Short mmCIF file of C-alpha atoms in Angstrom, two decimals:
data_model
loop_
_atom_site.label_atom_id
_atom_site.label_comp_id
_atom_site.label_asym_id
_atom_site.label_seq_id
_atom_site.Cartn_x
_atom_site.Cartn_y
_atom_site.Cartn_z
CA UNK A 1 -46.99 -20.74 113.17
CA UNK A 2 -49.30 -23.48 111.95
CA UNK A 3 -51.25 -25.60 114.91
CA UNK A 4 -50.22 -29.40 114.06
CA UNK A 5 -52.74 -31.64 113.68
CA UNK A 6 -52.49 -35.30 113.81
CA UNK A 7 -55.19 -35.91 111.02
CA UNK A 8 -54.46 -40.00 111.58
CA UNK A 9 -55.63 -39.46 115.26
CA UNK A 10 -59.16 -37.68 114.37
CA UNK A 11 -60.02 -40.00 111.81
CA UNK A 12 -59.47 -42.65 114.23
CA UNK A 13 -61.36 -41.02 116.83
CA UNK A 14 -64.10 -40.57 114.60
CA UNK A 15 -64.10 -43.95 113.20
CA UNK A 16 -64.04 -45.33 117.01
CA UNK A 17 -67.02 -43.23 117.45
CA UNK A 18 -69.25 -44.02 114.63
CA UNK A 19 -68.13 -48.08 115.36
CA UNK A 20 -69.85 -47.27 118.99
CA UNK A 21 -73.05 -45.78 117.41
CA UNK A 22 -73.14 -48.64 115.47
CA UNK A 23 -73.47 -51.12 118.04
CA UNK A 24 -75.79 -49.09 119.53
CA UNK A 25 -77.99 -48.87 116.96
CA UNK A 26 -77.89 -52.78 116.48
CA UNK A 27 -78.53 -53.22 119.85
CA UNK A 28 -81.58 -51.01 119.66
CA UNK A 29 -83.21 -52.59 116.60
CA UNK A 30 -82.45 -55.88 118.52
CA UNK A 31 -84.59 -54.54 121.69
CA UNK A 32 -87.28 -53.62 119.25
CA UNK A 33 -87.28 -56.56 117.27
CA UNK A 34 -88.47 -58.32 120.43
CA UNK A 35 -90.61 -55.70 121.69
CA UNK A 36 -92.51 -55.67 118.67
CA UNK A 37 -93.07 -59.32 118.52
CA UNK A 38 -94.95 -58.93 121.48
CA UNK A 39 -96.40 -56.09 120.99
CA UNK A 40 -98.34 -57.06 117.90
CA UNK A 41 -99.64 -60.12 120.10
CA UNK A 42 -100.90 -57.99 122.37
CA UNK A 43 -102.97 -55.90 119.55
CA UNK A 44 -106.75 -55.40 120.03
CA UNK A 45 -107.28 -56.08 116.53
CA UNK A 46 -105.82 -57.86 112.81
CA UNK A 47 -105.14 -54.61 111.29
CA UNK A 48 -102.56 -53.15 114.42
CA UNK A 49 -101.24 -56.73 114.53
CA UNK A 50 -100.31 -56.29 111.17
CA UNK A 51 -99.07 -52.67 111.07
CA UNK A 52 -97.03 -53.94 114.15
CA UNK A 53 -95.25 -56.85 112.36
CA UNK A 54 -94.82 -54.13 109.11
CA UNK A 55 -92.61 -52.23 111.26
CA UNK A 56 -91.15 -55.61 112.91
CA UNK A 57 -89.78 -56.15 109.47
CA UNK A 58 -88.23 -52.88 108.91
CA UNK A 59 -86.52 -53.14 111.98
CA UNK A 60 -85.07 -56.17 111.00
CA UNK A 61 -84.21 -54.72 107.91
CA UNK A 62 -82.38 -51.77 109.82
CA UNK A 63 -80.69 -54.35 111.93
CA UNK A 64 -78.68 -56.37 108.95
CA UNK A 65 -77.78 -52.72 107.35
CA UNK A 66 -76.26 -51.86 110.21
CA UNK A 67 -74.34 -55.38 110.73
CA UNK A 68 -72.98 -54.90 107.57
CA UNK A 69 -71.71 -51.57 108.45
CA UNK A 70 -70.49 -52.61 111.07
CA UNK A 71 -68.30 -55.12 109.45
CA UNK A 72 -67.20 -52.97 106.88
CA UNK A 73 -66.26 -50.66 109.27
CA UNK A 74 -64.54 -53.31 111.24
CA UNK A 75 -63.80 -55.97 109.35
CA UNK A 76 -65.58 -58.68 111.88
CA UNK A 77 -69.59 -59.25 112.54
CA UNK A 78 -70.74 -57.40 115.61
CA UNK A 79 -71.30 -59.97 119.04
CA UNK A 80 -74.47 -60.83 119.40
CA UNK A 81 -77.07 -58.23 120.74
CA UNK A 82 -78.62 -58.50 124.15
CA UNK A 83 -81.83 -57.38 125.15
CA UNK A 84 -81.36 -54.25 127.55
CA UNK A 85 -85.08 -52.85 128.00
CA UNK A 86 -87.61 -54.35 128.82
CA UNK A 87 -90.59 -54.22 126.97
CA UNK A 88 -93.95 -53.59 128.76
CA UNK A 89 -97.04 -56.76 128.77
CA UNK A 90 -99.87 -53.80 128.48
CA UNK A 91 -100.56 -53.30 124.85
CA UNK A 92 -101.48 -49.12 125.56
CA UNK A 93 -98.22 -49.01 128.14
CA UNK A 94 -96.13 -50.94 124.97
CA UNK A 95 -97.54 -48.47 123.00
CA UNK A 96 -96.31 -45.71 124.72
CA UNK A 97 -93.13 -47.35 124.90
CA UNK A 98 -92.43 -48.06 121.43
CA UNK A 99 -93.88 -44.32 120.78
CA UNK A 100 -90.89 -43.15 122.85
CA UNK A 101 -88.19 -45.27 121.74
CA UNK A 102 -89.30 -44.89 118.01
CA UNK A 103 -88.77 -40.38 118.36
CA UNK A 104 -85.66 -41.07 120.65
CA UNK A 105 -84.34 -43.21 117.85
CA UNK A 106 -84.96 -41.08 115.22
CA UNK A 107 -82.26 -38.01 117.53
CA UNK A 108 -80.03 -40.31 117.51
CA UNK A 109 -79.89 -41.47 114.00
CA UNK A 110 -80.14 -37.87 112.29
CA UNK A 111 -76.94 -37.46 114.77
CA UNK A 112 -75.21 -40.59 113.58
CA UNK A 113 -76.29 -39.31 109.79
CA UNK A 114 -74.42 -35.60 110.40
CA UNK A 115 -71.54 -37.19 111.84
CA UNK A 116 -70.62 -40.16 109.10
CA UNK A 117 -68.38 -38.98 106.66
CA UNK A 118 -69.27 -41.84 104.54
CA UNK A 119 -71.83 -40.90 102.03
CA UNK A 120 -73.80 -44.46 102.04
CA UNK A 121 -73.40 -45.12 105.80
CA UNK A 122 -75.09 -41.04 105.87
CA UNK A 123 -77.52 -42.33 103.99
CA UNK A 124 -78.51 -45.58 105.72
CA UNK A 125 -78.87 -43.88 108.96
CA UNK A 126 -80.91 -40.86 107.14
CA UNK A 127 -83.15 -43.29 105.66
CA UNK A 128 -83.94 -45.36 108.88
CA UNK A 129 -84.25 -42.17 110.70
CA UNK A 130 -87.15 -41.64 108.28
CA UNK A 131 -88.35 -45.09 109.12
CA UNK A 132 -88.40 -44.36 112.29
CA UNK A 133 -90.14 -41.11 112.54
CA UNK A 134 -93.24 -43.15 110.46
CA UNK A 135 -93.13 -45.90 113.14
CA UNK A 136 -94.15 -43.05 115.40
CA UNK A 137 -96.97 -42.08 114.05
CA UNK A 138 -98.11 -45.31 114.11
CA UNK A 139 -97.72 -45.98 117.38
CA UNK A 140 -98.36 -42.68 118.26
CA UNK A 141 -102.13 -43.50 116.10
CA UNK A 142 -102.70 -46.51 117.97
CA UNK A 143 -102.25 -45.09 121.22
CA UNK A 144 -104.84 -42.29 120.94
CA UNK A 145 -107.05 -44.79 119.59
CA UNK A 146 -106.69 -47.39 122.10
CA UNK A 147 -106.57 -44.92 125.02
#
């Protein structure tokens, strides 16, 4: 006898799923969008300022790839992020944070990545993943330094 599977049910379990780590992720490039901003204001120096506001902008750019999966997965924009952490006012305790948030980021995006059947939405989230992982080290740089 042959288990029955519902293969209509999965598919829309999984899709449900991947919709959730979606907003998630938006949500989280939203948070450090912000956090960023003031982080680089908070920078001892031009050069972190700038490195800062580098990353800034590939968060941004992580952001609108995943509002557009999000509406091609849905078929309707995503609501508008909130800000749900709060981002410290001590550039070395930002740093920290951002260091944090940046390796946690990069778990869940690998995740995300292995469990998208899509090939391009794999890809997007592989790719930022990678972004993320770099953003480390940065931070991860200009904490030691400024320590």
């Amino acid at each position: 006898m042959y288990p029955y599977t519902n293969y209509y049910d999965a598919l829309y379990r999984q899709n449900n799923k991947l919709i959730r780590e979606v907003e998630k992720a938006i949500n989280g490039e939203y948070n450090a969008i912000h956090c960023y901003s003031k982080l680089a204001k908070l920078a001892t120096n031009e050069k972190e300022k700038s490195q800062i506001l580098e990353i800034r902008q590939d968060e941004i750019k992580h952001h609108k790839q995943f509002e557009q999966i999000y509406t091609q997965l849905t078929g309707r924009k995503p609501q508008q992020p909130k800000l749900s952490e709060e981002c410290p006012d001590v550039y070395l305790e930002g740093l920290e944070f951002a260091l944090q948030d940046e390796q946690m980021t990069v778990d869940f995006y690998l995740e995300v990545a292995d469990g998208a059947s899509d090939p391009s939405i794999k890809e997007a989230f592989r790719r930022a993943a990678a972004d993320e992982q770099n953003h480390a080290v940065w931070f991860l740089y200009y904490y030691s330094k400024n320590k």
